[in-house]
Amino acid sequence: MTLPAPPTILIPMTTGAAFPVRRVFCIGRNYAAHAREMGNDDREPPFFFTAWAETVVADTDGIAYPQSTSDYHHEVELVVALGLSGRDVPVETALDLVHGYGVGLDMTRRDLQAIAKDAGRPWDVAKNVEQSKPVATLAPAAGFDPTAGAITLSVNGERRQTGDLSDMIWSVAEVIAYLSRFYRLEPGDLIFTGTPSGVGPVVQGDVLTASVAGLPDLTVTVGPPAV
């Protein structure tokens, strides 16, 4: 029996094209205030975790509240979509790899993450979760400045997260250059670049609106667990 190939996750772009997702890399604690609220030092070396492409849901209006958690948290992030490959990329040319930018959410089973941290275990069950990485329509890299601009998240119209891309501990260019030391980056890779302070829990029925100045907004409603 021939098994069907898994579907390719496609994120629409403002140009009318689509971006096929290959891999997902996420940087942890990349805003000083968020690092402090999570009990960590402001300027630790970058660290990453990975997620399946299948965690990405593109330009959707709803995501599922996952099973096995009672503390599901929002994290708004600038998402970087790569269009060129590279290894050991210099910081000075790292942005040349970028095809587009978008607004995303890195939803987190915070209770399971805390258990994993206490036990010194990986974060997979907390972060690598179905429908946990919704991403808005991507805008082309040309004309967008990833070094500054408001990044915010509201829940049911109430502001929860407010920051600026200039608050990143490691810039987008530095993140790309650092990650390329460990992996050959490829077209289709997504990089979630960290979240400002103010992360918190959501419940079913909440409406989340994530924004980065100059990019299309992302609005999603938290629904029941997927079957």
PDB file of C-alpha atoms in Angstrom:
ATOM      1  CA  MET A   1       0.000   0.000   0.000  1.00  0.00           C
ATOM      2  CA  THR A   2       1.291   3.429  -0.947  1.00  0.00           C
ATOM      3  CA  LEU A   3       0.841   5.979   1.788  1.00  0.00           C
ATOM      4  CA  PRO A   4      -0.136   9.503   0.808  1.00  0.00           C
ATOM      5  CA  ALA A   5       2.535  12.163   1.158  1.00  0.00           C
ATOM      6  CA  PRO A   6       1.959  14.548   4.054  1.00  0.00           C
ATOM      7  CA  PRO A   7       0.491  17.879   2.979  1.00  0.00           C
ATOM      8  CA  THR A   8       2.745  20.881   2.583  1.00  0.00           C
ATOM      9  CA  ILE A   9       1.887  23.724   4.943  1.00  0.00           C
ATOM     10  CA  LEU A  10       1.487  26.894   2.870  1.00  0.00           C
ATOM     11  CA  ILE A  11       1.396  30.418   4.316  1.00  0.00           C
ATOM     12  CA  PRO A  12      -0.154  33.055   2.040  1.00  0.00           C
ATOM     13  CA  MET A  13       1.804  36.190   1.202  1.00  0.00           C
ATOM     14  CA  THR A  14       0.577  39.691   0.473  1.00  0.00           C
ATOM     15  CA  THR A  15       2.026  39.280  -3.037  1.00  0.00           C
ATOM     16  CA  GLY A  16      -0.459  36.497  -3.795  1.00  0.00           C
ATOM     17  CA  ALA A  17       2.231  33.812  -3.626  1.00  0.00           C
ATOM     18  CA  ALA A  18       2.476  31.113  -0.951  1.00  0.00           C
ATOM     19  CA  PHE A  19       5.362  30.193   1.355  1.00  0.00           C
ATOM     20  CA  PRO A  20       5.892  26.423   1.887  1.00  0.00           C
ATOM     21  CA  VAL A  21       6.987  25.620   5.458  1.00  0.00           C
ATOM     22  CA  ARG A  22       9.993  23.315   5.811  1.00  0.00           C
ATOM     23  CA  ARG A  23      11.134  23.552   9.446  1.00  0.00           C
ATOM     24  CA  VAL A  24      10.348  25.697  12.492  1.00  0.00           C
ATOM     25  CA  PHE A  25      12.991  27.129  14.819  1.00  0.00           C
ATOM     26  CA  CYS A  26      12.053  29.160  17.915  1.00  0.00           C
ATOM     27  CA  ILE A  27      14.399  31.284  20.019  1.00  0.00           C
ATOM     28  CA  GLY A  28      13.752  31.373  23.738  1.00  0.00           C
ATOM     29  CA  ARG A  29      13.774  34.391  26.063  1.00  0.00           C
ATOM     30  CA  ASN A  30      14.842  36.982  23.495  1.00  0.00           C
ATOM     31  CA  TYR A  31      13.297  40.025  25.216  1.00  0.00           C
ATOM     32  CA  ALA A  32      14.866  41.221  28.473  1.00  0.00           C
ATOM     33  CA  ALA A  33      11.580  41.875  30.291  1.00  0.00           C
ATOM     34  CA  HIS A  34      10.206  38.456  29.326  1.00  0.00           C
ATOM     35  CA  ALA A  35      13.459  36.804  30.421  1.00  0.00           C
ATOM     36  CA  ARG A  36      13.065  38.459  33.802  1.00  0.00           C
ATOM     37  CA  GLU A  37       9.395  37.453  34.156  1.00  0.00           C
ATOM     38  CA  MET A  38      10.476  33.847  33.472  1.00  0.00           C
ATOM     39  CA  GLY A  39      13.207  34.131  36.125  1.00  0.00           C
ATOM     40  CA  ASN A  40      16.252  34.262  33.870  1.00  0.00           C
ATOM     41  CA  ASP A  41      19.241  36.501  33.167  1.00  0.00           C
ATOM     42  CA  ASP A  42      18.864  39.263  30.571  1.00  0.00           C
ATOM     43  CA  ARG A  43      21.774  38.396  28.270  1.00  0.00           C
ATOM     44  CA  GLU A  44      22.271  34.650  28.077  1.00  0.00           C
ATOM     45  CA  PRO A  45      23.531  33.113  24.819  1.00  0.00           C
ATOM     46  CA  PRO A  46      20.774  32.372  22.291  1.00  0.00           C
ATOM     47  CA  PHE A  47      19.056  28.999  22.558  1.00  0.00           C
ATOM     48  CA  PHE A  48      16.539  27.375  20.269  1.00  0.00           C
ATOM     49  CA  PHE A  49      13.939  24.655  20.239  1.00  0.00           C
ATOM     50  CA  THR A  50      12.317  23.173  17.158  1.00  0.00           C
ATOM     51  CA  ALA A  51       8.778  22.271  16.151  1.00  0.00           C
ATOM     52  CA  TRP A  52       7.151  20.298  13.382  1.00  0.00           C
ATOM     53  CA  ALA A  53       5.911  22.141  10.319  1.00  0.00           C
ATOM     54  CA  GLU A  54       2.501  20.665  11.187  1.00  0.00           C
ATOM     55  CA  THR A  55       2.259  22.936  14.244  1.00  0.00           C
ATOM     56  CA  VAL A  56       1.895  25.899  11.869  1.00  0.00           C
ATOM     57  CA  VAL A  57      -1.598  26.973  10.898  1.00  0.00           C
ATOM     58  CA  ALA A  58      -1.649  29.659   8.241  1.00  0.00           C
ATOM     59  CA  ASP A  59      -3.836  32.746   8.243  1.00  0.00           C
ATOM     60  CA  THR A  60      -6.481  30.946  10.289  1.00  0.00           C
ATOM     61  CA  ASP A  61      -9.302  32.371  12.381  1.00  0.00           C
ATOM     62  CA  GLY A  62      -9.293  29.595  14.994  1.00  0.00           C
ATOM     63  CA  ILE A  63      -6.938  27.315  16.920  1.00  0.00           C
ATOM     64  CA  ALA A  64      -7.700  24.409  19.250  1.00  0.00           C
ATOM     65  CA  TYR A  65      -7.126  24.489  22.994  1.00  0.00           C
ATOM     66  CA  PRO A  66      -4.947  21.368  23.367  1.00  0.00           C
ATOM     67  CA  GLN A  67      -5.480  18.405  25.602  1.00  0.00           C
ATOM     68  CA  SER A  68      -3.430  17.661  28.729  1.00  0.00           C
ATOM     69  CA  THR A  69      -3.072  21.248  29.940  1.00  0.00           C
ATOM     70  CA  SER A  70      -4.952  23.707  32.114  1.00  0.00           C
ATOM     71  CA  ASP A  71      -2.496  26.588  31.583  1.00  0.00           C
ATOM     72  CA  TYR A  72      -2.193  27.429  27.865  1.00  0.00           C
ATOM     73  CA  HIS A  73      -0.292  30.682  27.278  1.00  0.00           C
ATOM     74  CA  HIS A  74      -0.072  33.208  24.446  1.00  0.00           C
ATOM     75  CA  GLU A  75       3.263  34.490  23.119  1.00  0.00           C
ATOM     76  CA  VAL A  76       3.233  36.985  20.231  1.00  0.00           C
ATOM     77  CA  GLU A  77       6.326  36.877  17.999  1.00  0.00           C
ATOM     78  CA  LEU A  78       7.855  38.270  14.830  1.00  0.00           C
ATOM     79  CA  VAL A  79       8.219  35.346  12.413  1.00  0.00           C
ATOM     80  CA  VAL A  80      11.046  35.287   9.874  1.00  0.00           C
ATOM     81  CA  ALA A  81      10.550  33.261   6.675  1.00  0.00           C
ATOM     82  CA  LEU A  82      13.752  32.256   4.890  1.00  0.00           C
ATOM     83  CA  GLY A  83      14.037  32.127   1.110  1.00  0.00           C
ATOM     84  CA  LEU A  84      17.736  31.287   0.679  1.00  0.00           C
ATOM     85  CA  SER A  85      20.040  28.671   2.171  1.00  0.00           C
ATOM     86  CA  GLY A  86      23.172  29.325   4.177  1.00  0.00           C
ATOM     87  CA  ARG A  87      25.606  27.963   6.742  1.00  0.00           C
ATOM     88  CA  ASP A  88      27.945  30.009   8.961  1.00  0.00           C
ATOM     89  CA  VAL A  89      26.272  33.164   7.698  1.00  0.00           C
ATOM     90  CA  PRO A  90      27.882  36.457   8.771  1.00  0.00           C
ATOM     91  CA  VAL A  91      25.660  38.818  10.730  1.00  0.00           C
ATOM     92  CA  GLU A  92      26.297  41.497   8.116  1.00  0.00           C
ATOM     93  CA  THR A  93      24.630  39.459   5.336  1.00  0.00           C
ATOM     94  CA  ALA A  94      22.169  37.372   7.379  1.00  0.00           C
ATOM     95  CA  LEU A  95      19.112  39.394   6.380  1.00  0.00           C
ATOM     96  CA  ASP A  96      19.812  38.537   2.727  1.00  0.00           C
ATOM     97  CA  LEU A  97      18.363  35.075   3.469  1.00  0.00           C
ATOM     98  CA  VAL A  98      14.977  36.485   4.496  1.00  0.00           C
ATOM     99  CA  HIS A  99      12.068  36.105   2.080  1.00  0.00           C
ATOM    100  CA  GLY A 100       9.352  37.582   4.270  1.00  0.00           C
ATOM    101  CA  TYR A 101       8.118  38.518   7.723  1.00  0.00           C
ATOM    102  CA  GLY A 102       4.900  37.837   9.577  1.00  0.00           C
ATOM    103  CA  VAL A 103       3.148  37.899  12.930  1.00  0.00           C
ATOM    104  CA  GLY A 104       2.821  34.612  14.780  1.00  0.00           C
ATOM    105  CA  LEU A 105       1.886  33.066  18.090  1.00  0.00           C
ATOM    106  CA  ASP A 106       3.956  30.484  19.935  1.00  0.00           C
ATOM    107  CA  MET A 107       1.269  28.979  22.146  1.00  0.00           C
ATOM    108  CA  THR A 108       2.647  27.098  25.149  1.00  0.00           C
ATOM    109  CA  ARG A 109       1.409  24.482  27.614  1.00  0.00           C
ATOM    110  CA  ARG A 110       3.004  26.438  30.468  1.00  0.00           C
ATOM    111  CA  ASP A 111       2.228  23.868  33.161  1.00  0.00           C
ATOM    112  CA  LEU A 112       3.950  21.127  31.159  1.00  0.00           C
ATOM    113  CA  GLN A 113       6.859  23.425  30.372  1.00  0.00           C
ATOM    114  CA  ALA A 114       7.371  24.070  34.089  1.00  0.00           C
ATOM    115  CA  ILE A 115       7.434  20.338  34.794  1.00  0.00           C
ATOM    116  CA  ALA A 116       9.965  19.797  32.002  1.00  0.00           C
ATOM    117  CA  LYS A 117      12.183  22.627  33.247  1.00  0.00           C
ATOM    118  CA  ASP A 118      12.167  21.298  36.812  1.00  0.00           C
ATOM    119  CA  ALA A 119      13.134  17.836  35.553  1.00  0.00           C
ATOM    120  CA  GLY A 120      15.730  19.103  33.088  1.00  0.00           C
ATOM    121  CA  ARG A 121      13.804  17.566  30.198  1.00  0.00           C
ATOM    122  CA  PRO A 122      13.027  18.818  26.668  1.00  0.00           C
ATOM    123  CA  TRP A 123      10.090  21.139  26.092  1.00  0.00           C
ATOM    124  CA  ASP A 124       8.455  19.144  23.265  1.00  0.00           C
ATOM    125  CA  VAL A 125       5.115  18.465  24.956  1.00  0.00           C
ATOM    126  CA  ALA A 126       4.893  22.141  25.936  1.00  0.00           C
ATOM    127  CA  LYS A 127       5.869  23.724  22.624  1.00  0.00           C
ATOM    128  CA  ASN A 128       5.576  21.165  19.805  1.00  0.00           C
ATOM    129  CA  VAL A 129       1.776  21.131  19.892  1.00  0.00           C
ATOM    130  CA  GLU A 130      -0.775  20.866  17.094  1.00  0.00           C
ATOM    131  CA  GLN A 131      -2.084  24.284  15.967  1.00  0.00           C
ATOM    132  CA  SER A 132       0.237  26.057  18.404  1.00  0.00           C
ATOM    133  CA  LYS A 133       1.993  28.209  15.776  1.00  0.00           C
ATOM    134  CA  PRO A 134      -0.625  30.275  13.914  1.00  0.00           C
ATOM    135  CA  VAL A 135       0.965  32.711  11.461  1.00  0.00           C
ATOM    136  CA  ALA A 136      -0.612  35.655   9.638  1.00  0.00           C
ATOM    137  CA  THR A 137      -0.178  36.438   5.953  1.00  0.00           C
ATOM    138  CA  LEU A 138       3.501  37.123   5.277  1.00  0.00           C
ATOM    139  CA  ALA A 139       4.820  40.375   3.835  1.00  0.00           C
ATOM    140  CA  PRO A 140       7.914  40.514   1.592  1.00  0.00           C
ATOM    141  CA  ALA A 141      11.189  41.277   3.328  1.00  0.00           C
ATOM    142  CA  ALA A 142      11.838  44.292   1.121  1.00  0.00           C
ATOM    143  CA  GLY A 143      10.609  47.438   2.803  1.00  0.00           C
ATOM    144  CA  PHE A 144      10.214  45.972   6.301  1.00  0.00           C
ATOM    145  CA  ASP A 145      12.627  46.914   9.098  1.00  0.00           C
ATOM    146  CA  PRO A 146      12.974  44.057  11.636  1.00  0.00           C
ATOM    147  CA  THR A 147      15.034  46.162  14.048  1.00  0.00           C
ATOM    148  CA  ALA A 148      12.236  48.400  15.368  1.00  0.00           C
ATOM    149  CA  GLY A 149       8.455  48.576  15.568  1.00  0.00           C
ATOM    150  CA  ALA A 150       5.654  47.918  18.031  1.00  0.00           C
ATOM    151  CA  ILE A 151       4.738  44.290  18.790  1.00  0.00           C
ATOM    152  CA  THR A 152       1.517  43.724  20.736  1.00  0.00           C
ATOM    153  CA  LEU A 153      -1.091  41.171  21.690  1.00  0.00           C
ATOM    154  CA  SER A 154      -4.639  41.699  22.952  1.00  0.00           C
ATOM    155  CA  VAL A 155      -7.087  39.160  24.366  1.00  0.00           C
ATOM    156  CA  ASN A 156     -10.766  40.051  23.922  1.00  0.00           C
ATOM    157  CA  GLY A 157      -9.723  43.636  23.215  1.00  0.00           C
ATOM    158  CA  GLU A 158      -7.591  43.968  26.367  1.00  0.00           C
ATOM    159  CA  ARG A 159      -3.884  44.590  25.828  1.00  0.00           C
ATOM    160  CA  ARG A 160      -1.736  41.848  27.351  1.00  0.00           C
ATOM    161  CA  GLN A 161       1.662  42.197  25.652  1.00  0.00           C
ATOM    162  CA  THR A 162       3.369  45.391  24.528  1.00  0.00           C
ATOM    163  CA  GLY A 163       6.930  45.662  23.297  1.00  0.00           C
ATOM    164  CA  ASP A 164       9.155  46.815  20.471  1.00  0.00           C
ATOM    165  CA  LEU A 165      11.337  44.826  18.094  1.00  0.00           C
ATOM    166  CA  SER A 166      14.225  47.023  19.238  1.00  0.00           C
ATOM    167  CA  ASP A 167      13.888  45.346  22.652  1.00  0.00           C
ATOM    168  CA  MET A 168      15.202  42.045  21.298  1.00  0.00           C
ATOM    169  CA  ILE A 169      18.310  40.856  23.109  1.00  0.00           C
ATOM    170  CA  TRP A 170      19.525  39.259  19.869  1.00  0.00           C
ATOM    171  CA  SER A 171      18.547  40.964  16.608  1.00  0.00           C
ATOM    172  CA  VAL A 172      17.022  39.060  13.693  1.00  0.00           C
ATOM    173  CA  ALA A 173      20.355  39.169  11.867  1.00  0.00           C
ATOM    174  CA  GLU A 174      22.197  37.840  14.933  1.00  0.00           C
ATOM    175  CA  VAL A 175      19.602  35.091  15.422  1.00  0.00           C
ATOM    176  CA  ILE A 176      19.973  33.913  11.820  1.00  0.00           C
ATOM    177  CA  ALA A 177      23.774  34.021  11.952  1.00  0.00           C
ATOM    178  CA  TYR A 178      23.920  32.133  15.251  1.00  0.00           C
ATOM    179  CA  LEU A 179      21.444  29.451  14.164  1.00  0.00           C
ATOM    180  CA  SER A 180      23.390  28.909  10.932  1.00  0.00           C
ATOM    181  CA  ARG A 181      26.381  27.713  12.970  1.00  0.00           C
ATOM    182  CA  PHE A 182      24.430  24.595  13.948  1.00  0.00           C
ATOM    183  CA  TYR A 183      22.164  23.969  10.927  1.00  0.00           C
ATOM    184  CA  ARG A 184      22.322  24.641   7.245  1.00  0.00           C
ATOM    185  CA  LEU A 185      19.364  26.980   6.896  1.00  0.00           C
ATOM    186  CA  GLU A 186      17.112  26.314   3.930  1.00  0.00           C
ATOM    187  CA  PRO A 187      14.281  27.980   1.987  1.00  0.00           C
ATOM    188  CA  GLY A 188      11.012  27.295   3.788  1.00  0.00           C
ATOM    189  CA  ASP A 189      12.482  27.554   7.278  1.00  0.00           C
ATOM    190  CA  LEU A 190      10.602  29.696   9.793  1.00  0.00           C
ATOM    191  CA  ILE A 191      12.245  31.385  12.772  1.00  0.00           C
ATOM    192  CA  PHE A 192      10.094  32.579  15.681  1.00  0.00           C
ATOM    193  CA  THR A 193      12.153  35.356  17.260  1.00  0.00           C
ATOM    194  CA  GLY A 194      10.883  35.516  20.851  1.00  0.00           C
ATOM    195  CA  THR A 195       8.142  37.290  22.776  1.00  0.00           C
ATOM    196  CA  PRO A 196       7.929  40.432  24.926  1.00  0.00           C
ATOM    197  CA  SER A 197       6.722  40.340  28.521  1.00  0.00           C
ATOM    198  CA  GLY A 198       3.097  39.897  29.500  1.00  0.00           C
ATOM    199  CA  VAL A 199       2.528  36.280  28.507  1.00  0.00           C
ATOM    200  CA  GLY A 200      -0.472  34.694  30.147  1.00  0.00           C
ATOM    201  CA  PRO A 201      -3.207  32.067  29.973  1.00  0.00           C
ATOM    202  CA  VAL A 202      -6.110  31.832  27.570  1.00  0.00           C
ATOM    203  CA  VAL A 203      -9.378  29.919  27.753  1.00  0.00           C
ATOM    204  CA  GLN A 204     -11.739  28.575  25.128  1.00  0.00           C
ATOM    205  CA  GLY A 205     -13.627  31.397  23.439  1.00  0.00           C
ATOM    206  CA  ASP A 206     -10.875  33.992  23.862  1.00  0.00           C
ATOM    207  CA  VAL A 207     -10.109  36.116  20.780  1.00  0.00           C
ATOM    208  CA  LEU A 208      -6.403  36.889  20.348  1.00  0.00           C
ATOM    209  CA  THR A 209      -5.175  39.746  18.154  1.00  0.00           C
ATOM    210  CA  ALA A 210      -1.439  39.814  17.467  1.00  0.00           C
ATOM    211  CA  SER A 211       0.240  42.752  15.740  1.00  0.00           C
ATOM    212  CA  VAL A 212       3.625  43.933  14.529  1.00  0.00           C
ATOM    213  CA  ALA A 213       3.764  47.428  13.053  1.00  0.00           C
ATOM    214  CA  GLY A 214       3.965  47.256   9.266  1.00  0.00           C
ATOM    215  CA  LEU A 215       2.702  43.659   8.947  1.00  0.00           C
ATOM    216  CA  PRO A 216      -0.769  42.103   8.552  1.00  0.00           C
ATOM    217  CA  ASP A 217      -2.457  41.378  11.896  1.00  0.00           C
ATOM    218  CA  LEU A 218      -3.294  37.894  13.145  1.00  0.00           C
ATOM    219  CA  THR A 219      -6.648  37.308  14.865  1.00  0.00           C
ATOM    220  CA  VAL A 220      -7.587  33.853  16.154  1.00  0.00           C
ATOM    221  CA  THR A 221     -10.261  32.426  18.429  1.00  0.00           C
ATOM    222  CA  VAL A 222      -9.337  29.654  20.866  1.00  0.00           C
ATOM    223  CA  GLY A 223     -11.668  26.720  20.278  1.00  0.00           C
ATOM    224  CA  PRO A 224     -12.190  23.305  21.875  1.00  0.00           C
ATOM    225  CA  PRO A 225      -9.573  20.534  21.631  1.00  0.00           C
ATOM    226  CA  ALA A 226      -9.254  18.980  18.198  1.00  0.00           C
ATOM    227  CA  VAL A 227     -10.461  15.398  17.862  1.00  0.00           C
TER     228      VAL A 227
END
